[in-house]
Amino acid sequence: SRGIGRAAAVALAQAGWHVVAVARAQKALEALDDTVRSETGKGLTLVPLDLKDGDSIDALAVVLFERFGRLDGLCHAAAVLGLLTPVTHADPKMLADVFAMNTMASFRLIRAMDPLLRRADPPGRAVFFTSGAAQAPRAYWAPYAASKAAQEAIVRAYAEEVAFTGVRVNLLSPGPVRTRMRADAFPGEDPMSLPPPEAIAPLVLELLDPGLTR
C-alpha cells in the first residue's frame, strides 16, 4: 500500500496483470485501488492482511485457489526496520517482530503459495526484496540484517528446490530508495537525492515476466 510495493502494484496493473494487493491498511489499499482504476479502468483485488499472521496467509492461498486456480507471480516487498540498537540492548519482542515480517512472512508465503505458482502455465515467478545489510551487517543493524540474511537463505534454498518445476524465484536488492523505512534509517539524508519507488517497478515487471528464463 506504500513504497516499493505500491509502485510495483501500479506498474503491474498498468502492464495488464490482475493484482491481488495485500497490506494491513484498508484505507491505503483503497487509495491504491482508486489510483489504478483512474489509470487503467480496472480495479484490484484488495486483501487487508497482516503478513505476520501466517494462518491468514494460508487462508488467502485457499481463496486464491478457489477464485483463480493459480498464481502467476508473487512479489513480497513488505519489511520492517526495527530499532537500530546495539545487540546487547535489543529487545527480544522487537527482534521477534522484525523476524516475523522479514523472515517468517517470506517462509509462510512460500509454503502457502508454492502449489499455486506450480499450477500456473507457464509456471509462476516470485520476487522477494532483500537488502545489502544481509551480506554486510553493520553496527546497530543486527535485527534487520540477521532477519534479511535468514530470508535470503530460505529463498535461495527454495529457488533450488523448485528449479526443476519451472517456477523461478529471485531476490531483488533495490539499493537506496526514497521510502519511509529509508527515512527512518537515515533521518539526516536528503530523500530527494534518492530514486523514487517507481524507479524499481520495471525490475519487478522484468523478474515476473513469464517469458524470462532466469
Tab-separated table of C-alpha atoms in Angstrom:
chain	number	residue	atom	x	y	z
A	1	SER	CA	0.000	0.000	0.000
A	2	ARG	CA	3.072	2.272	0.023
A	3	GLY	CA	6.690	2.402	-1.046
A	4	ILE	CA	8.050	-0.169	-3.456
A	5	GLY	CA	5.078	-2.494	-3.023
A	6	ARG	CA	2.658	0.221	-4.079
A	7	ALA	CA	4.768	1.220	-7.057
A	8	ALA	CA	5.033	-2.413	-8.145
A	9	ALA	CA	1.278	-2.929	-7.839
A	10	VAL	CA	0.557	0.112	-10.021
A	11	ALA	CA	3.118	-0.921	-12.645
A	12	LEU	CA	1.838	-4.496	-12.786
A	13	ALA	CA	-1.754	-3.306	-13.173
A	14	GLN	CA	-0.703	-0.921	-15.946
A	15	ALA	CA	1.007	-3.856	-17.666
A	16	GLY	CA	-2.221	-5.853	-17.657
A	17	TRP	CA	-1.800	-8.004	-14.559
A	18	HIS	CA	-4.709	-8.577	-12.226
A	19	VAL	CA	-3.143	-7.583	-8.927
A	20	VAL	CA	-4.096	-9.031	-5.564
A	21	ALA	CA	-2.828	-6.271	-3.266
A	22	VAL	CA	-2.069	-7.263	0.316
A	23	ALA	CA	-1.416	-4.769	3.124
A	24	ARG	CA	-2.525	-4.006	6.646
A	25	ALA	CA	-4.088	-0.592	5.937
A	26	GLN	CA	-7.560	-0.766	4.388
A	27	LYS	CA	-7.712	2.951	3.552
A	28	ALA	CA	-4.298	2.883	1.901
A	29	LEU	CA	-5.347	-0.128	-0.173
A	30	GLU	CA	-8.491	1.701	-1.259
A	31	ALA	CA	-6.417	4.737	-2.261
A	32	LEU	CA	-4.178	2.423	-4.300
A	33	ASP	CA	-7.233	0.927	-5.971
A	34	ASP	CA	-8.534	4.421	-6.818
A	35	THR	CA	-5.207	5.249	-8.460
A	36	VAL	CA	-5.188	2.074	-10.535
A	37	ARG	CA	-8.833	2.479	-11.570
A	38	SER	CA	-8.213	6.043	-12.716
A	39	GLU	CA	-5.253	4.938	-14.840
A	40	THR	CA	-6.405	1.573	-16.181
A	41	GLY	CA	-10.169	1.454	-15.753
A	42	LYS	CA	-9.820	-1.790	-13.795
A	43	GLY	CA	-9.609	-2.373	-10.082
A	44	LEU	CA	-7.523	-4.583	-7.845
A	45	THR	CA	-8.434	-7.390	-5.503
A	46	LEU	CA	-7.808	-5.850	-2.070
A	47	VAL	CA	-6.777	-8.029	0.863
A	48	PRO	CA	-6.343	-6.281	4.234
A	49	LEU	CA	-3.983	-8.692	5.955
A	50	ASP	CA	-1.029	-8.581	8.326
A	51	LEU	CA	1.726	-10.695	6.763
A	52	LYS	CA	2.963	-11.542	10.243
A	53	ASP	CA	-0.185	-13.665	10.577
A	54	GLY	CA	0.829	-16.934	8.945
A	55	ASP	CA	-2.592	-18.533	9.337
A	56	SER	CA	-4.139	-15.661	7.357
A	57	ILE	CA	-1.610	-16.246	4.582
A	58	ASP	CA	-2.693	-19.891	4.472
A	59	ALA	CA	-6.334	-18.804	4.287
A	60	LEU	CA	-5.516	-16.395	1.460
A	61	ALA	CA	-3.918	-19.199	-0.535
A	62	VAL	CA	-7.135	-21.192	-0.283
A	63	VAL	CA	-9.185	-18.228	-1.513
A	64	LEU	CA	-6.790	-17.622	-4.417
A	65	PHE	CA	-7.036	-21.272	-5.408
A	66	GLU	CA	-10.833	-21.203	-5.300
A	67	ARG	CA	-11.062	-17.965	-7.283
A	68	PHE	CA	-8.183	-18.188	-9.750
A	69	GLY	CA	-6.786	-21.726	-9.538
A	70	ARG	CA	-3.217	-20.488	-9.883
A	71	LEU	CA	-0.760	-17.685	-9.101
A	72	ASP	CA	1.300	-16.272	-11.958
A	73	GLY	CA	3.523	-14.045	-9.854
A	74	LEU	CA	4.353	-13.285	-6.230
A	75	CYS	CA	6.054	-10.069	-5.120
A	76	HIS	CA	6.916	-9.741	-1.432
A	77	ALA	CA	8.055	-6.183	-0.724
A	78	ALA	CA	6.938	-5.696	2.882
A	79	ALA	CA	9.593	-5.264	5.571
A	80	VAL	CA	10.197	-3.620	8.918
A	81	LEU	CA	13.409	-1.991	10.095
A	82	GLY	CA	13.102	-2.455	13.835
A	83	LEU	CA	15.231	-0.383	16.168
A	84	LEU	CA	18.821	0.409	15.287
A	85	THR	CA	20.451	-0.557	18.556
A	86	PRO	CA	23.427	-2.440	19.982
A	87	VAL	CA	22.927	-6.205	20.042
A	88	THR	CA	23.147	-6.161	23.839
A	89	HIS	CA	20.278	-3.656	24.013
A	90	ALA	CA	17.957	-5.339	21.512
A	91	ASP	CA	14.565	-6.134	22.983
A	92	PRO	CA	13.536	-9.756	22.306
A	93	LYS	CA	9.991	-8.719	21.393
A	94	MET	CA	11.290	-6.209	18.847
A	95	LEU	CA	13.626	-8.809	17.401
A	96	ALA	CA	10.766	-11.296	17.117
A	97	ASP	CA	8.634	-8.684	15.347
A	98	VAL	CA	11.381	-7.970	12.802
A	99	PHE	CA	11.870	-11.673	12.095
A	100	ALA	CA	8.112	-12.207	11.868
A	101	MET	CA	7.852	-9.796	8.937
A	102	ASN	CA	11.234	-10.041	7.243
A	103	THR	CA	11.823	-13.790	7.581
A	104	MET	CA	8.753	-15.725	8.643
A	105	ALA	CA	6.385	-13.932	6.267
A	106	SER	CA	8.604	-14.986	3.363
A	107	PHE	CA	8.604	-18.560	4.626
A	108	ARG	CA	4.829	-18.633	5.097
A	109	LEU	CA	4.237	-17.100	1.653
A	110	ILE	CA	6.487	-19.705	0.048
A	111	ARG	CA	4.813	-22.521	1.960
A	112	ALA	CA	1.296	-21.355	1.100
A	113	MET	CA	1.734	-20.089	-2.445
A	114	ASP	CA	4.087	-22.731	-3.886
A	115	PRO	CA	1.259	-25.030	-5.086
A	116	LEU	CA	-0.406	-22.079	-6.846
A	117	LEU	CA	2.822	-20.993	-8.530
A	118	ARG	CA	3.298	-24.541	-9.805
A	119	ARG	CA	-0.224	-24.572	-11.271
A	120	ALA	CA	0.437	-21.516	-13.455
A	121	ASP	CA	1.148	-22.061	-17.151
A	122	PRO	CA	3.941	-21.223	-17.658
A	123	PRO	CA	4.949	-21.844	-14.039
A	124	GLY	CA	4.837	-18.788	-11.828
A	125	ARG	CA	7.595	-16.477	-10.728
A	126	ALA	CA	8.379	-14.980	-7.318
A	127	VAL	CA	10.365	-11.917	-6.254
A	128	PHE	CA	11.476	-11.282	-2.683
A	129	PHE	CA	13.066	-7.980	-1.705
A	130	THR	CA	16.276	-8.140	0.262
A	131	SER	CA	18.965	-5.693	1.366
A	132	GLY	CA	22.710	-5.272	1.230
A	133	ALA	CA	22.599	-5.430	5.033
A	134	ALA	CA	22.038	-9.196	4.744
A	135	GLN	CA	25.535	-9.676	3.356
A	136	ALA	CA	27.287	-6.772	5.076
A	137	PRO	CA	25.817	-6.237	8.552
A	138	ARG	CA	26.932	-3.116	10.360
A	139	ALA	CA	26.887	-1.954	13.961
A	140	TYR	CA	23.375	-1.439	15.392
A	141	TRP	CA	21.703	-3.177	12.433
A	142	ALA	CA	21.738	-6.720	13.833
A	143	PRO	CA	17.947	-7.356	13.974
A	144	TYR	CA	17.286	-6.193	10.419
A	145	ALA	CA	20.475	-7.650	8.931
A	146	ALA	CA	20.002	-11.034	10.597
A	147	SER	CA	16.363	-11.262	9.518
A	148	LYS	CA	17.272	-10.466	5.924
A	149	ALA	CA	20.168	-12.943	5.928
A	150	ALA	CA	17.779	-15.643	7.130
A	151	GLN	CA	15.247	-14.639	4.485
A	152	GLU	CA	17.898	-14.893	1.783
A	153	ALA	CA	18.870	-18.398	2.914
A	154	ILE	CA	15.253	-19.553	2.775
A	155	VAL	CA	14.581	-18.003	-0.633
A	156	ARG	CA	17.816	-19.310	-2.170
A	157	ALA	CA	17.109	-22.824	-0.923
A	158	TYR	CA	13.538	-22.655	-2.248
A	159	ALA	CA	14.785	-21.433	-5.633
A	160	GLU	CA	16.982	-24.515	-5.977
A	161	GLU	CA	14.243	-26.850	-4.779
A	162	VAL	CA	11.746	-25.694	-7.439
A	163	ALA	CA	14.139	-25.156	-10.345
A	164	PHE	CA	13.030	-28.418	-11.987
A	165	THR	CA	9.367	-27.309	-11.890
A	166	GLY	CA	9.860	-24.205	-13.991
A	167	VAL	CA	8.971	-21.915	-11.090
A	168	ARG	CA	11.541	-19.116	-10.950
A	169	VAL	CA	12.469	-17.358	-7.732
A	170	ASN	CA	14.630	-14.250	-7.404
A	171	LEU	CA	15.950	-11.958	-4.681
A	172	LEU	CA	15.989	-8.258	-5.532
A	173	SER	CA	18.150	-5.792	-3.608
A	174	PRO	CA	16.970	-2.343	-4.734
A	175	GLY	CA	19.646	-0.248	-3.048
A	176	PRO	CA	18.794	3.143	-1.527
A	177	VAL	CA	15.228	4.136	-2.417
A	178	ARG	CA	13.030	7.026	-1.260
A	179	THR	CA	10.838	5.137	1.207
A	180	ARG	CA	9.633	5.695	4.750
A	181	MET	CA	11.841	2.912	6.058
A	182	ARG	CA	14.897	4.501	4.434
A	183	ALA	CA	13.997	7.826	6.068
A	184	ASP	CA	13.723	6.116	9.446
A	185	ALA	CA	17.139	4.526	8.986
A	186	PHE	CA	18.862	7.681	7.697
A	187	PRO	CA	16.930	10.672	9.062
A	188	GLY	CA	19.623	13.178	8.025
A	189	GLU	CA	19.607	12.089	4.388
A	190	ASP	CA	18.006	14.213	1.686
A	191	PRO	CA	15.236	11.949	0.346
A	192	MET	CA	15.184	13.820	-2.959
A	193	SER	CA	18.711	12.554	-3.617
A	194	LEU	CA	17.341	9.019	-3.868
A	195	PRO	CA	15.376	7.346	-6.670
A	196	PRO	CA	11.631	7.006	-6.027
A	197	PRO	CA	9.973	3.602	-5.598
A	198	GLU	CA	8.633	3.893	-9.138
A	199	ALA	CA	12.185	3.506	-10.424
A	200	ILE	CA	12.276	-0.043	-9.056
A	201	ALA	CA	8.956	-1.144	-10.563
A	202	PRO	CA	10.416	-2.026	-14.004
A	203	LEU	CA	12.734	-4.532	-12.311
A	204	VAL	CA	9.724	-6.218	-10.712
A	205	LEU	CA	7.981	-6.384	-14.074
A	206	GLU	CA	11.065	-7.923	-15.637
A	207	LEU	CA	11.545	-10.548	-12.938
A	208	LEU	CA	7.858	-11.537	-13.004
A	209	ASP	CA	7.818	-11.785	-16.784
A	210	PRO	CA	6.729	-15.383	-17.549
A	211	GLY	CA	8.982	-15.379	-20.595
A	212	LEU	CA	12.134	-14.768	-18.578
A	213	THR	CA	14.295	-17.866	-18.281
A	214	ARG	CA	16.444	-16.986	-15.254
